[in-house]
């Protein structure tokens, strides 16, 4: 997605060997116009796939996922990282190691929001080592739902995530793919969408 790649070139900052900071338009401050475009690109790709729900993990997956869900006109569900007193229903859970926080948390979705008839599009802001996506796939399969695809805003293709997700047989579609970082600059690979 050209607009996204241009924005990463303009505003992204490389931190260390393997982190891209995009907090001015995606992960902290949000550019709604760019998010709406992102929503439309994924929605166009999955327009005929019979998607019934969009699923992500809080927090920064929520923003692109909500725009994709709006464009597909289906509900969006975000897996929650902390259990609270209002979560009284049966929960489906997965342990997910966070690449940026370096901690494992149990993420959860109320079973009542997922049906065996659901066909789900998973959306996340980044794909690094695939732990968030694999945790969501586990929960969705436990619910008996079908996972039609994993839609990623920024994939770091030099990490293990894409390969691990594709091993499950579920296709990955990324709007921007990063081949690596070179002296603080982002080197892009060809994107899927
Ligand atoms: P994974 O589970 O694929 O290892 O990592 C994906 C999650 O880690 C994303 O949901 C995102 O929140 C976070 N993440 C991974 N890599 C980056 C990065 O380079 N920059 C930012 N801002 N977040 C990242």
Coordinates of C-alpha atoms and ligand atoms in Angstrom, one line a residue:
X1 CA 0.0 0.0 0.0
X2 CA 1.9 3.0 -1.3
X3 CA 0.5 5.6 1.1
X4 CA 1.5 3.5 4.0
X5 CA 5.0 2.9 2.7
X6 CA 5.4 6.6 2.1
X7 CA 4.2 7.4 5.6
X8 CA 6.6 4.9 7.2
X9 CA 9.5 6.5 5.2
X10 CA 8.4 10.0 6.3
X11 CA 7.6 9.3 10.0
X12 CA 8.9 5.9 11.0
X13 CA 11.9 5.6 13.3
X14 CA 14.1 2.6 13.6
X15 CA 14.9 1.6 17.2
X16 CA 17.8 -0.8 17.6
X17 CA 18.0 -3.9 15.4
X18 CA 14.4 -4.9 15.0
X19 CA 11.8 -2.3 16.2
X20 CA 10.0 0.3 14.1
X21 CA 8.4 3.2 15.9
X22 CA 5.3 4.5 14.2
X23 CA 3.7 6.3 17.1
X24 CA 2.8 9.4 15.2
X25 CA 0.2 7.7 13.0
X26 CA -0.5 4.2 14.2
X27 CA 0.4 3.0 17.7
X28 CA -0.1 6.1 19.8
X29 CA -1.3 9.2 17.9
X30 CA -3.6 7.9 15.1
X31 CA -4.2 9.3 11.5
X32 CA -7.8 8.4 10.9
X33 CA -7.7 9.1 7.2
X34 CA -4.8 6.7 6.7
X35 CA -6.7 4.2 8.9
X36 CA -9.8 4.5 6.8
X37 CA -7.7 3.8 3.7
X38 CA -6.2 0.8 5.4
X39 CA -9.7 -0.4 6.3
X40 CA -10.9 -0.1 2.7
X41 CA -7.9 -1.9 1.2
X42 CA -8.4 -5.0 3.5
X43 CA -12.2 -4.8 3.0
X44 CA -11.7 -4.8 -0.8
X45 CA -9.5 -7.9 -0.6
X46 CA -12.0 -9.8 1.6
X47 CA -15.2 -8.4 0.1
X48 CA -16.3 -11.8 -1.3
X49 CA -14.8 -14.0 1.5
X50 CA -18.0 -14.0 3.6
X51 CA -16.2 -12.5 6.6
X52 CA -18.5 -12.3 9.7
X53 CA -16.1 -10.8 12.3
X54 CA -12.8 -9.0 12.6
X55 CA -10.6 -10.1 15.5
X56 CA -7.5 -8.4 17.0
X57 CA -5.5 -8.1 20.2
X58 CA -5.6 -4.9 22.3
X59 CA -4.2 -2.3 22.3
X60 CA -2.8 -1.1 19.0
X61 CA -4.5 -3.7 16.8
X62 CA -7.8 -2.1 17.8
X63 CA -7.4 0.9 15.6
X64 CA -6.9 -0.7 12.2
X65 CA -9.2 -3.6 13.1
X66 CA -12.1 -1.2 13.9
X67 CA -11.7 0.5 10.5
X68 CA -11.5 -2.8 8.7
X69 CA -14.6 -4.0 10.5
X70 CA -16.5 -0.8 9.6
X71 CA -15.5 -1.1 6.0
X72 CA -16.7 -4.8 5.9
X73 CA -19.8 -3.9 8.0
X74 CA -19.2 -6.6 10.6
X75 CA -18.4 -6.5 14.4
X76 CA -14.8 -6.2 15.7
X77 CA -13.7 -8.2 18.7
X78 CA -10.4 -7.5 20.5
X79 CA -8.8 -10.1 22.8
X80 CA -8.3 -8.6 26.2
X81 CA -5.1 -8.8 28.1
X82 CA -6.4 -8.5 31.6
X83 CA -9.4 -10.1 33.1
X84 CA -11.8 -7.7 34.8
X85 CA -14.9 -8.2 37.0
X86 CA -17.3 -7.6 34.2
X87 CA -15.9 -10.7 32.3
X88 CA -18.3 -13.2 33.9
X89 CA -18.9 -15.3 30.8
X90 CA -16.9 -18.4 29.6
X91 CA -13.5 -17.3 28.3
X92 CA -11.3 -18.7 25.6
X93 CA -7.7 -18.0 26.3
X94 CA -4.2 -18.1 24.9
X95 CA -0.8 -17.2 26.4
X96 CA 1.0 -14.7 24.2
X97 CA 4.5 -13.5 24.5
X98 CA 4.7 -9.8 23.7
X99 CA 7.6 -8.8 21.4
X100 CA 7.7 -5.2 22.6
X101 CA 6.8 -5.7 26.3
X102 CA 8.9 -8.8 26.8
X103 CA 6.3 -10.4 29.0
X104 CA 3.7 -13.2 28.5
X105 CA 0.1 -12.4 29.1
X106 CA -3.0 -14.5 28.9
X107 CA -5.3 -13.0 26.3
X108 CA -9.0 -13.7 26.3
X109 CA -12.2 -13.5 24.4
X110 CA -15.7 -14.3 25.7
X111 CA -16.9 -17.5 24.0
X112 CA -20.3 -15.9 23.4
X113 CA -18.9 -13.6 20.8
X114 CA -17.6 -16.4 18.6
X115 CA -19.8 -18.9 16.8
X116 CA -18.9 -22.0 14.9
X117 CA -20.4 -20.4 11.8
X118 CA -18.0 -17.4 12.0
X119 CA -15.5 -16.7 9.3
X120 CA -12.9 -14.4 10.8
X121 CA -10.4 -12.0 9.5
X122 CA -7.6 -11.4 12.0
X123 CA -6.0 -7.9 11.9
X124 CA -2.9 -6.6 13.7
X125 CA -0.7 -3.6 13.5
X126 CA 2.6 -5.5 13.3
X127 CA 3.7 -9.0 12.6
X128 CA 7.1 -9.9 14.2
X129 CA 7.5 -13.4 15.5
X130 CA 3.8 -14.3 15.1
X131 CA 2.9 -14.9 18.7
X132 CA -0.1 -12.6 18.8
X133 CA -1.5 -14.0 15.5
X134 CA -0.9 -17.6 16.7
X135 CA -2.6 -16.9 20.0
X136 CA -5.6 -15.6 18.2
X137 CA -5.7 -18.5 15.8
X138 CA -5.7 -20.9 18.8
X139 CA -8.6 -19.1 20.4
X140 CA -10.6 -19.0 17.1
X141 CA -10.0 -22.7 16.4
X142 CA -11.1 -23.5 20.0
X143 CA -14.3 -21.6 19.2
X144 CA -14.7 -23.7 16.0
X145 CA -14.6 -20.6 13.9
X146 CA -12.9 -20.5 10.5
X147 CA -9.9 -18.1 10.0
X148 CA -10.0 -16.7 6.5
X149 CA -6.7 -14.8 6.7
X150 CA -4.3 -12.7 8.8
X151 CA -4.2 -9.0 7.7
X152 CA -1.2 -7.1 8.9
X153 CA -0.5 -3.4 8.6
X154 CA 3.4 -3.7 8.9
X155 CA 5.1 -7.0 8.6
X156 CA 8.8 -7.3 9.5
X157 CA 9.6 -10.1 7.0
X158 CA 13.0 -10.7 8.5
X159 CA 11.4 -12.1 11.6
X160 CA 9.8 -15.5 12.0
X161 CA 6.1 -14.6 12.2
X162 CA 5.0 -15.0 8.6
X163 CA 6.5 -18.4 8.2
X164 CA 5.0 -19.6 11.5
X165 CA 1.5 -18.4 10.6
X166 CA 1.7 -19.8 7.0
X167 CA 2.6 -23.2 8.5
X168 CA -0.9 -23.3 9.9
X169 CA -2.2 -23.0 6.4
X170 CA -3.7 -19.6 6.9
X171 CA -2.7 -16.9 4.4
X172 CA -1.0 -13.6 5.5
X173 CA -1.7 -10.3 3.7
X174 CA 0.5 -7.4 4.6
X175 CA 0.1 -3.8 3.5
X176 CA 3.8 -3.0 4.1
X177 CA 6.6 -5.6 4.3
X178 CA 10.0 -4.7 5.8
X179 CA 13.0 -6.7 4.5
X180 CA 15.3 -5.2 7.1
X181 CA 16.9 -2.1 8.6
X182 CA 20.1 -0.7 7.1
X183 CA 21.9 2.1 9.1
X184 CA 18.6 3.3 10.6
X185 CA 16.7 3.2 7.2
X186 CA 13.8 0.9 6.4
X187 CA 14.4 -1.5 3.5
X188 CA 11.0 -2.6 2.0
X189 CA 10.1 -5.8 0.4
X190 CA 7.2 -6.2 -2.1
X191 CA 3.9 -5.9 -0.2
X192 CA 0.9 -8.2 -0.6
X193 CA -1.7 -5.5 -1.0
Ligands
LIG1 P1 4.5 -10.8 17.3 O1 3.4 -11.4 18.2 O2 4.2 -11.1 15.9 O3 5.9 -11.3 17.7 O4 4.5 -9.3 17.6 C1 3.4 -8.5 17.2 C2 3.0 -7.5 18.2 O5 4.1 -6.9 18.8 C3 2.2 -6.4 17.6 O6 0.8 -6.6 18.0 C4 2.8 -5.2 18.1 O7 2.0 -4.6 19.1 C5 4.1 -5.5 18.6 N1 5.3 -5.2 17.7 C6 6.1 -6.1 17.1 N2 7.1 -5.5 16.5 C7 6.9 -4.2 16.6 C8 7.6 -3.0 16.1 O8 8.6 -3.1 15.4 N3 7.0 -1.8 16.4 C9 5.9 -1.7 17.2 N4 5.5 -0.5 17.5 N5 5.2 -2.8 17.7 C10 5.7 -4.0 17.4

